[in-house]
Short mmCIF file of C-alpha atoms and ligand atoms in Angstrom, two decimals:
data_model
loop_
_atom_site.label_atom_id
_atom_site.label_comp_id
_atom_site.label_asym_id
_atom_site.label_seq_id
_atom_site.Cartn_x
_atom_site.Cartn_y
_atom_site.Cartn_z
CA MET S 1 -34.11 0.82 -17.36
CA GLY S 2 -34.90 -1.82 -20.00
CA SER S 3 -32.81 -4.99 -19.75
CA LYS S 4 -29.75 -3.03 -18.69
CA ARG S 5 -28.41 -3.72 -15.23
CA LYS S 6 -27.07 -0.95 -13.11
CA VAL S 7 -25.10 -2.11 -10.09
CA CYS S 8 -24.23 0.03 -7.08
CA ILE S 9 -21.30 -1.08 -4.95
CA ILE S 10 -21.14 0.67 -1.58
CA GLY S 11 -17.53 0.89 -0.45
CA ALA S 12 -14.21 0.42 -2.27
CA GLY S 13 -12.57 -1.59 0.50
CA PRO S 14 -11.02 -5.02 -0.07
CA CYS S 15 -14.52 -6.43 -0.72
CA GLY S 16 -15.94 -3.74 -2.98
CA VAL S 17 -12.88 -3.56 -5.20
CA THR S 18 -12.93 -7.33 -5.59
CA ALA S 19 -16.50 -7.15 -6.88
CA LEU S 20 -15.39 -4.37 -9.25
CA PHE S 21 -12.45 -6.50 -10.37
CA HIS S 22 -14.73 -9.36 -11.35
CA PHE S 23 -17.33 -7.20 -13.10
CA ASP S 24 -14.42 -5.82 -15.10
CA GLN S 25 -13.24 -9.35 -15.93
CA ILE S 26 -16.72 -10.30 -17.15
CA SER S 27 -17.10 -6.98 -19.03
CA ASP S 28 -20.79 -7.54 -19.72
CA PRO S 29 -21.99 -4.71 -22.01
CA SER S 30 -25.45 -4.77 -20.38
CA THR S 31 -24.08 -4.17 -16.89
CA GLU S 32 -23.04 -0.75 -15.66
CA VAL S 33 -21.23 -0.58 -12.32
CA VAL S 34 -20.78 2.40 -10.02
CA CYS S 35 -18.91 2.26 -6.73
CA PHE S 36 -19.41 4.94 -4.05
CA GLU S 37 -16.47 5.36 -1.70
CA LYS S 38 -16.56 7.81 1.17
CA SER S 39 -12.80 8.33 1.38
CA ASP S 40 -10.36 9.38 -1.33
CA THR S 41 -8.63 6.03 -1.66
CA TRP S 42 -9.42 2.35 -1.99
CA LEU S 43 -8.71 -0.71 0.20
CA GLY S 44 -10.53 0.60 3.25
CA LEU S 45 -9.12 -0.39 6.60
CA TRP S 46 -5.74 -1.21 5.08
CA ASN S 47 -5.07 2.53 5.00
CA PHE S 48 -3.64 4.19 8.06
CA THR S 49 -4.92 7.54 9.32
CA TRP S 50 -3.97 9.38 12.48
CA MET S 51 -7.57 10.55 12.77
CA THR S 52 -10.04 9.11 15.22
CA GLY S 53 -13.67 9.97 15.89
CA THR S 54 -14.68 12.02 12.87
CA ASP S 55 -12.70 12.88 9.75
CA GLY S 56 -12.23 16.25 8.07
CA PHE S 57 -15.77 16.09 6.66
CA GLY S 58 -17.31 15.27 10.03
CA GLU S 59 -17.90 11.67 8.95
CA PRO S 60 -17.16 8.83 11.38
CA CYS S 61 -13.62 7.47 10.86
CA HIS S 62 -14.29 4.09 9.37
CA GLY S 63 -11.15 2.06 9.92
CA GLY S 64 -9.17 1.06 12.97
CA MET S 65 -5.74 0.55 11.39
CA TYR S 66 -2.70 1.17 13.60
CA LYS S 67 0.98 1.75 13.03
CA HIS S 68 3.11 -1.36 13.24
CA LEU S 69 0.19 -3.71 12.52
CA TRP S 70 1.55 -6.93 11.08
CA SER S 71 -0.74 -9.62 9.73
CA ASN S 72 -1.83 -11.98 12.47
CA GLY S 73 -2.50 -14.79 9.98
CA PRO S 74 -0.13 -16.34 7.43
CA LYS S 75 -0.27 -14.55 4.08
CA GLU S 76 -0.39 -17.95 2.39
CA GLY S 77 -3.90 -18.35 3.80
CA LEU S 78 -5.11 -15.13 2.17
CA GLU S 79 -3.38 -15.43 -1.19
CA TYR S 80 -5.15 -14.86 -4.50
CA PRO S 81 -4.79 -18.04 -6.58
CA ASP S 82 -4.33 -16.04 -9.79
CA TYR S 83 -1.90 -13.51 -8.34
CA THR S 84 0.47 -14.90 -5.76
CA PHE S 85 2.86 -13.01 -3.49
CA ASP S 86 5.62 -14.36 -5.74
CA ASP S 87 3.90 -12.77 -8.73
CA HIS S 88 3.79 -9.45 -6.95
CA TYR S 89 7.14 -9.31 -5.17
CA GLY S 90 9.10 -11.49 -7.57
CA LYS S 91 10.62 -13.54 -4.77
CA ALA S 92 9.86 -15.34 -1.53
CA ILE S 93 8.94 -13.04 1.35
CA PRO S 94 8.14 -13.97 4.98
CA SER S 95 4.70 -15.21 5.98
CA PHE S 96 3.43 -12.46 8.30
CA PRO S 97 3.72 -9.11 6.53
CA PRO S 98 3.18 -5.64 7.92
CA ARG S 99 0.10 -3.73 6.74
CA ARG S 100 1.75 -1.86 3.84
CA VAL S 101 3.05 -5.07 2.29
CA LEU S 102 -0.44 -6.53 2.21
CA ARG S 103 -2.03 -3.35 0.87
CA ASP S 104 0.58 -3.15 -1.86
CA TYR S 105 -0.08 -6.76 -2.83
CA MET S 106 -3.85 -6.21 -3.09
CA GLU S 107 -3.35 -3.06 -5.11
CA GLY S 108 -0.90 -4.86 -7.40
CA ARG S 109 -3.54 -7.36 -8.43
CA LEU S 110 -6.15 -4.66 -9.02
CA VAL S 111 -3.80 -2.73 -11.23
CA LYS S 112 -1.95 -5.50 -13.03
CA LYS S 113 -4.70 -8.07 -13.55
CA SER S 114 -7.63 -5.82 -14.43
CA LYS S 115 -8.75 -5.34 -18.01
CA SER S 116 -9.31 -1.64 -17.48
CA ASP S 117 -8.61 1.08 -14.92
CA LEU S 118 -10.93 0.12 -12.05
CA LYS S 119 -10.66 3.58 -10.50
CA ARG S 120 -12.85 4.98 -13.25
CA PHE S 121 -15.84 3.14 -11.74
CA ILE S 122 -15.36 4.75 -8.32
CA LYS S 123 -16.97 7.99 -7.12
CA TRP S 124 -14.57 9.17 -4.42
CA ASN S 125 -15.49 11.17 -1.32
CA THR S 126 -19.08 10.15 -1.90
CA VAL S 127 -21.01 8.71 0.98
CA VAL S 128 -24.20 6.71 0.57
CA ARG S 129 -26.81 8.14 2.91
CA TYR S 130 -29.78 5.89 2.23
CA VAL S 131 -30.92 2.96 0.15
CA THR S 132 -34.57 2.05 -0.38
CA TYR S 133 -36.06 -0.79 -2.38
CA ASN S 134 -38.89 0.12 -4.73
CA GLN S 135 -41.32 -2.79 -4.81
CA LYS S 136 -43.19 -1.58 -7.85
CA SER S 137 -40.24 -0.97 -10.15
CA ASP S 138 -38.13 -3.74 -8.54
CA ASP S 139 -35.12 -1.50 -8.13
CA PHE S 140 -33.33 0.64 -5.56
CA THR S 141 -33.09 4.34 -4.95
CA VAL S 142 -29.66 5.25 -3.63
CA THR S 143 -29.19 8.66 -2.03
CA ALA S 144 -25.59 9.76 -1.86
CA GLU S 145 -23.68 12.89 -0.90
CA GLU S 146 -20.54 14.30 -2.46
CA LEU S 147 -18.60 15.30 0.63
CA LYS S 148 -16.53 17.99 -1.06
CA THR S 149 -19.48 19.91 -2.47
CA GLY S 150 -22.31 18.85 -0.15
CA ARG S 151 -24.37 17.93 -3.22
CA THR S 152 -26.89 15.21 -2.42
CA PHE S 153 -28.34 13.21 -5.29
CA GLU S 154 -30.52 10.19 -5.96
CA SER S 155 -29.80 7.44 -8.48
CA LYS S 156 -31.70 4.30 -9.41
CA PHE S 157 -29.95 0.93 -9.46
CA THR S 158 -31.15 -2.57 -10.32
CA HIS S 159 -28.72 -4.18 -7.85
CA VAL S 160 -26.90 -3.08 -4.71
CA ILE S 161 -23.80 -4.64 -3.16
CA VAL S 162 -23.12 -3.60 0.43
CA ALA S 163 -19.37 -3.72 1.09
CA ILE S 164 -18.83 -1.33 3.97
CA GLY S 165 -17.25 -3.83 6.33
CA ILE S 166 -18.14 -4.96 9.83
CA PHE S 167 -15.35 -3.45 11.90
CA ASN S 168 -16.42 0.19 11.94
CA ASN S 169 -18.94 0.47 14.76
CA PRO S 170 -17.10 -0.16 18.06
CA ASN S 171 -18.85 -1.99 20.86
CA LYS S 172 -18.29 0.24 23.89
CA PRO S 173 -19.42 -1.37 27.13
CA THR S 174 -19.33 0.56 30.34
CA PHE S 175 -18.23 -0.57 33.79
CA ASP S 176 -19.18 0.45 37.28
CA GLY S 177 -17.02 3.38 38.31
CA ILE S 178 -15.39 3.91 34.91
CA ASP S 179 -16.09 7.65 35.11
CA THR S 180 -13.72 7.85 38.10
CA PHE S 181 -10.79 6.60 36.02
CA PRO S 182 -8.33 9.48 35.60
CA GLY S 183 -6.37 8.08 32.64
CA ARG S 184 -7.04 7.65 28.97
CA ILE S 185 -9.81 5.27 27.87
CA ILE S 186 -10.03 4.29 24.21
CA HIS S 187 -11.56 1.56 22.10
CA SER S 188 -9.15 -0.45 19.94
CA HIS S 189 -10.83 1.17 16.91
CA ASP S 190 -9.04 4.38 18.01
CA PHE S 191 -5.73 2.66 18.80
CA ARG S 192 -3.17 4.17 16.44
CA ASP S 193 0.28 3.60 17.91
CA ALA S 194 1.42 1.27 20.68
CA ALA S 195 4.39 3.55 21.35
CA GLN S 196 1.95 5.97 23.02
CA PHE S 197 1.64 3.52 25.91
CA LYS S 198 5.38 3.22 26.56
CA GLY S 199 6.16 3.03 30.27
CA GLN S 200 2.48 2.69 31.19
CA ARG S 201 0.46 0.07 33.02
CA VAL S 202 -2.31 -0.82 30.61
CA LEU S 203 -5.63 -2.58 31.04
CA VAL S 204 -6.81 -4.34 27.86
CA VAL S 205 -10.46 -5.39 28.03
CA GLY S 206 -11.45 -8.36 25.85
CA ALA S 207 -10.07 -11.76 24.96
CA SER S 208 -10.11 -12.00 21.19
CA TYR S 209 -7.90 -10.95 18.25
CA SER S 210 -7.72 -7.24 19.08
CA ALA S 211 -7.00 -7.83 22.76
CA GLU S 212 -4.29 -10.34 21.90
CA ASP S 213 -2.56 -8.08 19.39
CA VAL S 214 -2.97 -4.80 21.27
CA ALA S 215 -1.52 -6.42 24.41
CA LEU S 216 1.45 -7.79 22.44
CA GLN S 217 2.01 -4.50 20.61
CA CYS S 218 1.98 -2.53 23.86
CA LEU S 219 4.52 -4.91 25.36
CA LYS S 220 6.69 -4.76 22.24
CA PHE S 221 6.69 -0.97 22.30
CA GLY S 222 7.62 -0.64 25.94
CA ALA S 223 4.49 -0.65 28.11
CA LYS S 224 5.44 -1.40 31.71
CA SER S 225 2.75 -4.03 32.26
CA ILE S 226 -0.47 -5.22 30.64
CA VAL S 227 -3.44 -6.80 32.35
CA THR S 228 -6.10 -8.25 30.08
CA SER S 229 -9.65 -8.89 31.24
CA TYR S 230 -11.89 -11.60 29.79
CA ARG S 231 -15.65 -12.00 30.00
CA SER S 232 -16.27 -15.60 28.87
CA LYS S 233 -12.95 -17.38 28.72
CA PRO S 234 -9.28 -16.44 28.95
CA MET S 235 -7.06 -16.48 25.87
CA ASN S 236 -4.77 -18.79 27.82
CA PHE S 237 -1.64 -18.21 25.79
CA LYS S 238 1.73 -18.73 27.39
CA TRP S 239 2.11 -15.00 27.95
CA PRO S 240 5.56 -13.49 28.34
CA ALA S 241 6.47 -11.62 31.51
CA GLY S 242 4.56 -8.34 31.48
CA ILE S 243 1.18 -9.69 30.35
CA GLU S 244 -1.33 -11.42 32.58
CA GLU S 245 -4.99 -12.33 32.33
CA ARG S 246 -7.78 -11.54 34.77
CA PRO S 247 -11.53 -12.14 34.66
CA LEU S 248 -14.22 -9.50 34.18
CA ILE S 249 -14.09 -6.07 35.80
CA LYS S 250 -16.30 -5.68 38.85
CA LYS S 251 -15.68 -2.05 39.66
CA ILE S 252 -13.27 0.72 38.77
CA ASP S 253 -12.16 2.99 41.57
CA GLY S 254 -9.89 5.75 40.29
CA LYS S 255 -6.79 4.03 38.92
CA VAL S 256 -7.66 0.74 40.64
CA ILE S 257 -9.44 -1.94 38.65
CA ASN S 258 -11.24 -4.53 40.76
CA PHE S 259 -11.95 -7.86 39.11
CA ILE S 260 -14.69 -10.37 39.93
CA ASP S 261 -12.17 -12.86 41.37
CA GLY S 262 -11.37 -10.36 44.12
CA SER S 263 -8.02 -9.32 42.64
CA SER S 264 -7.16 -5.76 41.66
CA ALA S 265 -4.62 -3.86 39.55
CA GLU S 266 -3.62 -0.24 39.23
CA VAL S 267 -3.37 0.98 35.63
CA ASP S 268 -2.68 4.20 33.72
CA SER S 269 -4.70 3.59 30.55
CA ILE S 270 -7.60 1.41 29.45
CA ILE S 271 -7.97 -0.01 25.95
CA LEU S 272 -11.35 -1.59 25.24
CA CYS S 273 -10.82 -4.43 22.76
CA THR S 274 -14.45 -5.32 22.96
CA GLY S 275 -15.22 -5.85 19.29
CA TYR S 276 -17.74 -4.31 16.96
CA LYS S 277 -21.49 -4.19 16.30
CA TYR S 278 -22.76 -4.80 12.78
CA SER S 279 -24.10 -1.51 11.50
CA PHE S 280 -25.71 -0.68 8.16
CA PRO S 281 -27.41 2.64 8.85
CA CYS S 282 -27.51 3.66 5.19
CA LEU S 283 -29.99 0.90 4.36
CA GLU S 284 -33.71 1.06 5.02
CA GLU S 285 -34.66 -1.20 7.91
CA SER S 286 -36.05 -4.06 5.80
CA LEU S 287 -32.70 -4.38 3.99
CA ARG S 288 -30.47 -4.36 7.04
CA LEU S 289 -28.49 -7.42 8.07
CA VAL S 290 -28.72 -7.92 11.82
CA SER S 291 -26.15 -10.26 13.30
CA THR S 292 -23.41 -10.75 15.79
CA LEU S 293 -19.92 -11.69 14.60
CA SER S 294 -20.00 -15.13 12.99
CA VAL S 295 -18.31 -17.03 10.16
CA TYR S 296 -21.80 -17.58 8.77
CA PRO S 297 -24.29 -14.81 9.58
CA ALA S 298 -27.91 -15.83 8.91
CA GLY S 299 -30.05 -14.31 6.18
CA LEU S 300 -27.66 -14.60 3.25
CA TYR S 301 -27.71 -17.23 0.53
CA LYS S 302 -24.12 -18.24 -0.26
CA GLY S 303 -23.23 -15.84 2.53
CA SER S 304 -23.95 -13.07 0.02
CA LEU S 305 -27.52 -12.72 -1.29
CA TRP S 306 -30.03 -11.03 1.02
CA LEU S 307 -32.93 -13.46 1.42
CA ASN S 308 -35.46 -11.34 3.31
CA GLY S 309 -37.91 -9.78 0.92
CA GLY S 310 -36.88 -12.17 -1.81
CA ASN S 311 -35.86 -9.58 -4.41
CA ARG S 312 -32.56 -11.35 -5.29
CA LYS S 313 -30.96 -7.99 -5.93
CA LEU S 314 -29.26 -7.01 -2.70
CA PHE S 315 -25.89 -8.48 -1.73
CA TYR S 316 -23.58 -8.24 1.25
CA MET S 317 -19.85 -8.86 1.17
CA GLY S 318 -17.40 -9.59 3.96
CA THR S 319 -19.95 -9.87 6.76
CA GLN S 320 -18.34 -13.12 7.90
CA ASP S 321 -15.72 -13.23 10.61
CA GLN S 322 -12.54 -13.84 8.72
CA TYR S 323 -9.71 -16.26 8.37
CA PHE S 324 -9.13 -16.40 4.61
CA SER S 325 -10.08 -12.70 4.18
CA PHE S 326 -8.88 -11.75 0.66
CA THR S 327 -9.45 -15.20 -0.82
CA MET S 328 -12.95 -15.24 0.64
CA PHE S 329 -13.80 -11.74 -0.61
CA ASP S 330 -12.52 -12.74 -4.00
CA ALA S 331 -14.70 -15.84 -4.22
CA GLN S 332 -17.64 -13.75 -3.04
CA GLY S 333 -17.01 -10.97 -5.54
CA LEU S 334 -16.81 -13.48 -8.36
CA TRP S 335 -19.94 -15.33 -7.30
CA ILE S 336 -21.95 -12.11 -6.93
CA SER S 337 -20.83 -10.68 -10.28
CA ARG S 338 -21.62 -13.99 -11.97
CA PHE S 339 -25.01 -14.20 -10.26
CA ILE S 340 -25.95 -10.67 -11.29
CA THR S 341 -24.83 -11.14 -14.89
CA GLY S 342 -26.60 -14.51 -15.09
CA THR S 343 -23.42 -16.47 -15.80
CA LEU S 344 -23.61 -19.15 -13.10
CA PRO S 345 -24.41 -22.69 -14.22
CA ASN S 346 -26.54 -23.78 -11.25
CA GLU S 347 -28.66 -20.67 -10.71
CA PRO S 348 -31.31 -19.50 -10.27
CA LYS S 349 -32.78 -21.51 -7.45
CA SER S 350 -36.10 -20.75 -5.78
CA ILE S 351 -35.99 -18.60 -2.65
CA GLU S 352 -37.16 -21.66 -0.67
CA GLU S 353 -34.22 -23.73 -1.95
CA MET S 354 -31.85 -20.90 -1.12
CA LYS S 355 -33.24 -20.53 2.39
CA LYS S 356 -32.93 -24.25 2.97
CA GLU S 357 -29.30 -24.22 1.90
CA GLU S 358 -28.58 -21.13 4.02
CA GLN S 359 -30.16 -22.78 7.07
CA GLN S 360 -27.89 -25.82 6.72
CA TRP S 361 -24.83 -23.55 6.94
CA VAL S 362 -26.24 -21.54 9.83
CA GLN S 363 -26.99 -24.78 11.67
CA ARG S 364 -23.47 -26.06 11.03
CA ARG S 365 -22.08 -22.80 12.45
CA LYS S 366 -24.22 -23.22 15.57
CA ASN S 367 -22.57 -26.57 16.25
CA VAL S 368 -18.93 -25.42 16.13
CA LYS S 369 -16.70 -26.53 18.99
CA ASP S 370 -13.71 -24.32 18.38
CA CYS S 371 -11.76 -22.13 15.95
CA HIS S 372 -10.72 -25.18 13.94
CA ASP S 373 -14.36 -25.90 13.08
CA ASP S 374 -14.77 -22.25 12.04
CA ILE S 375 -11.73 -22.53 9.76
CA ASP S 376 -13.25 -25.62 8.12
CA ILE S 377 -16.60 -23.88 7.64
CA GLN S 378 -14.93 -20.95 5.94
CA ALA S 379 -12.84 -23.24 3.72
CA ASP S 380 -15.99 -25.09 2.64
CA PHE S 381 -17.84 -21.81 2.18
CA ILE S 382 -15.17 -20.61 -0.26
CA GLN S 383 -15.29 -23.90 -2.16
CA ASP S 384 -19.07 -23.71 -2.28
CA LEU S 385 -18.97 -20.18 -3.70
CA SER S 386 -16.35 -21.16 -6.24
CA ASP S 387 -18.11 -24.24 -7.61
CA GLY S 388 -19.08 -23.52 -11.16
CA THR S 389 -17.39 -20.12 -11.37
CA GLY S 390 -14.15 -21.46 -12.83
CA TYR S 391 -12.28 -20.03 -9.86
CA HIS S 392 -9.80 -22.35 -8.23
CA PRO S 393 -8.84 -21.55 -4.68
CA ASP S 394 -7.73 -24.60 -2.74
CA ALA S 395 -9.36 -23.47 0.49
CA PRO S 396 -9.05 -26.83 2.31
CA LYS S 397 -5.30 -26.83 1.65
CA ALA S 398 -5.04 -23.20 2.79
CA GLY S 399 -7.22 -24.17 5.76
CA ALA S 400 -4.54 -26.63 6.87
CA LEU S 401 -2.18 -23.64 7.19
CA PHE S 402 -4.63 -21.91 9.51
CA HIS S 403 -4.93 -25.05 11.66
CA LYS S 404 -1.15 -25.08 12.04
CA TRP S 405 -1.12 -21.35 12.73
CA GLU S 406 -3.58 -21.82 15.61
CA HIS S 407 -1.25 -24.47 17.06
CA ASP S 408 1.76 -22.19 16.60
CA LYS S 409 -0.01 -19.50 18.62
CA VAL S 410 -0.71 -21.90 21.43
CA GLU S 411 2.91 -23.00 21.32
CA ASN S 412 4.38 -19.52 21.50
CA ILE S 413 2.39 -16.31 21.12
CA ILE S 414 5.54 -14.22 20.69
CA THR S 415 7.12 -16.30 17.90
CA TYR S 416 4.12 -17.55 15.90
CA ARG S 417 4.69 -14.74 13.37
CA ASP S 418 8.23 -15.98 12.75
CA GLN S 419 7.06 -19.30 11.28
CA PRO S 420 7.34 -19.77 7.51
CA PHE S 421 4.47 -21.26 5.48
CA LYS S 422 4.42 -22.73 1.99
CA SER S 423 2.26 -21.10 -0.66
CA VAL S 424 -0.63 -23.30 -1.78
CA TYR S 425 -0.51 -21.82 -5.28
CA SER S 426 3.15 -21.14 -6.09
CA GLY S 427 4.65 -23.85 -3.88
CA THR S 428 7.15 -21.29 -2.60
CA MET S 429 8.36 -21.58 0.96
CA ALA S 430 8.28 -18.23 2.77
CA ALA S 431 11.54 -16.47 3.52
CA GLN S 432 12.84 -16.09 7.05
CA HIS S 433 12.91 -12.71 8.72
CA LYS S 434 14.10 -10.96 11.83
CA PRO S 435 11.90 -12.09 14.76
CA TRP S 436 8.67 -10.05 14.81
CA PHE S 437 9.07 -9.05 18.44
CA GLN S 438 12.43 -7.44 17.69
CA ASP S 439 11.54 -5.84 14.37
CA PHE S 440 10.48 -2.20 14.57
CA ASP S 441 10.79 -1.43 10.87
CA ASP S 442 7.52 -2.20 9.12
CA SER S 443 8.41 -0.62 5.77
CA ILE S 444 7.97 -2.59 2.56
CA ALA S 445 11.63 -2.10 1.73
CA SER S 446 12.80 -3.67 4.96
CA PHE S 447 10.35 -6.55 4.84
CA VAL S 448 10.90 -7.69 1.28
CA LYS S 449 14.64 -7.03 1.08
P1 NA7 Q 1 -14.18 -9.79 18.72
O1 NA7 Q 1 -13.51 -10.92 18.07
O2 NA7 Q 1 -15.63 -9.58 18.47
O3 NA7 Q 1 -13.95 -9.92 20.29
C1 NA7 Q 1 -14.50 -9.04 21.22
C2 NA7 Q 1 -14.00 -9.38 22.59
O4 NA7 Q 1 -14.52 -8.43 23.51
C3 NA7 Q 1 -14.45 -10.75 23.09
O5 NA7 Q 1 -13.44 -11.34 23.83
C4 NA7 Q 1 -15.63 -10.39 23.99
O6 NA7 Q 1 -15.87 -11.31 25.01
C5 NA7 Q 1 -15.15 -9.12 24.59
N1 NA7 Q 1 -16.24 -8.29 25.11
C6 NA7 Q 1 -17.32 -7.81 24.46
N2 NA7 Q 1 -18.11 -7.11 25.29
C7 NA7 Q 1 -17.51 -7.17 26.50
C8 NA7 Q 1 -17.84 -6.66 27.77
N3 NA7 Q 1 -18.97 -5.97 27.96
N4 NA7 Q 1 -17.01 -6.90 28.79
C9 NA7 Q 1 -15.88 -7.61 28.61
N5 NA7 Q 1 -15.51 -8.13 27.43
C10 NA7 Q 1 -16.32 -7.91 26.38
O7 NA7 Q 1 -13.48 -8.40 18.34
P2 NA7 Q 1 -11.96 -8.10 18.05
O8 NA7 Q 1 -11.88 -6.62 17.90
O9 NA7 Q 1 -11.06 -8.77 19.00
O10 NA7 Q 1 -11.71 -8.76 16.64
C11 NA7 Q 1 -12.42 -8.29 15.52
C12 NA7 Q 1 -11.89 -8.93 14.29
O11 NA7 Q 1 -10.63 -8.38 13.98
C13 NA7 Q 1 -11.62 -10.39 14.39
O12 NA7 Q 1 -12.71 -11.15 14.17
C14 NA7 Q 1 -10.58 -10.62 13.33
O13 NA7 Q 1 -11.20 -10.85 12.10
C15 NA7 Q 1 -9.83 -9.35 13.33
P3 NA7 Q 1 -16.77 -12.64 24.81
O14 NA7 Q 1 -15.79 -13.67 24.36
O15 NA7 Q 1 -17.81 -12.30 23.78
O16 NA7 Q 1 -17.34 -12.88 26.13
#
């Protein structure tokens, strides 16, 4: 392969396309980039599909997007510094957009700010089946399949960037007696439309972001009652009438759910909002990141470079639990593309130095007290990635918005999405909108009007 670099990006979701965007900005003639995407469009989980289970090719449905999903964090915390919401929409819009508004914004940057057509780097409907590292030639063999033709082929790459996301492999616990339940049981990954639960009594298992939003969505769209069940600690929001929290399930007996505090509830449907397991089956075992959800998973220098094996050629994107999402992916994509093309001022470091630095972050993550500490870690992580790249997110300032957002949620879980935030980069104050709980029109036209 001579001195030429050949980079494989797995996945054209919000992470993968950001890496592509930055390779395109650098336009290094010695670096060729190919992105394999298993679907026929980019931006991953920001696309809605009615399908669940497997898709038309028999492949596992990757994303868990649902109708009427509105951002649960302020858009000002996710904004691209070089392409603000003002730049895209030409005016102030409210702070908590529905899914299509966010997808449109991301796509706008990819199209308007790129030097060339990024889609030409992407091989659509092509799924990566296996990646192995070749010690001798210090490169990777990537085996991929074109889903439309069934053709399987191998290609060699000098570098691989894994950008397949971490919310695709649902964690599905089981409970004593669950097989006796006569109603519908789904994981939130297969939740597509809250309106399907209208008039029902719903059990939501879990006490994190999915549980919180699925419970609120079901209430908004007319569920009769919602009981949520927590394992470690309750969400403890000031829930409106219709939502209540219970501890862990002890036993399910037909429609009756018995909880460990001795209470019980009769429900019609169960939605497991029990999170996801990291899964990278297309990588050989020695290349696989193993972690539980964390803002700083271990094993990655700068949260990005795979340290085990020490080949400095395998990267992961977006494996962190997320607050700043798009801004974080962007900083990561830039850092990785600069690292690979050798255009970072402070690199390379020795593997030992990298491991030491990584351990300091992992240790800091171990000591977090609450979500506010996690927000600060992620803000510092973005700044750390950006140092020396010429990229200028003001993550600490955006972090302050997330701290306020957490307080808003505690204050009122129904109205937190109605609060306006000020853009860190354009200085624009968000527009006001119809209260989220009363707004059933999630079209772009309605939201930005
Ligand atoms: P999370 O944030 O991983 O949360 C999973 C929740 O499910 C959490 O409350 C868990 O309780 C609970 N859980 C997991 N296993 C069980 C069992 N066996 N029984 C009861 N409860 C269980 O996933 P989400 O889908 O909510 O959010 C994913 C991401 O989406 C989130 O990080 C945002 O970035 C958006 P625990 O607290 O561990 O005891």
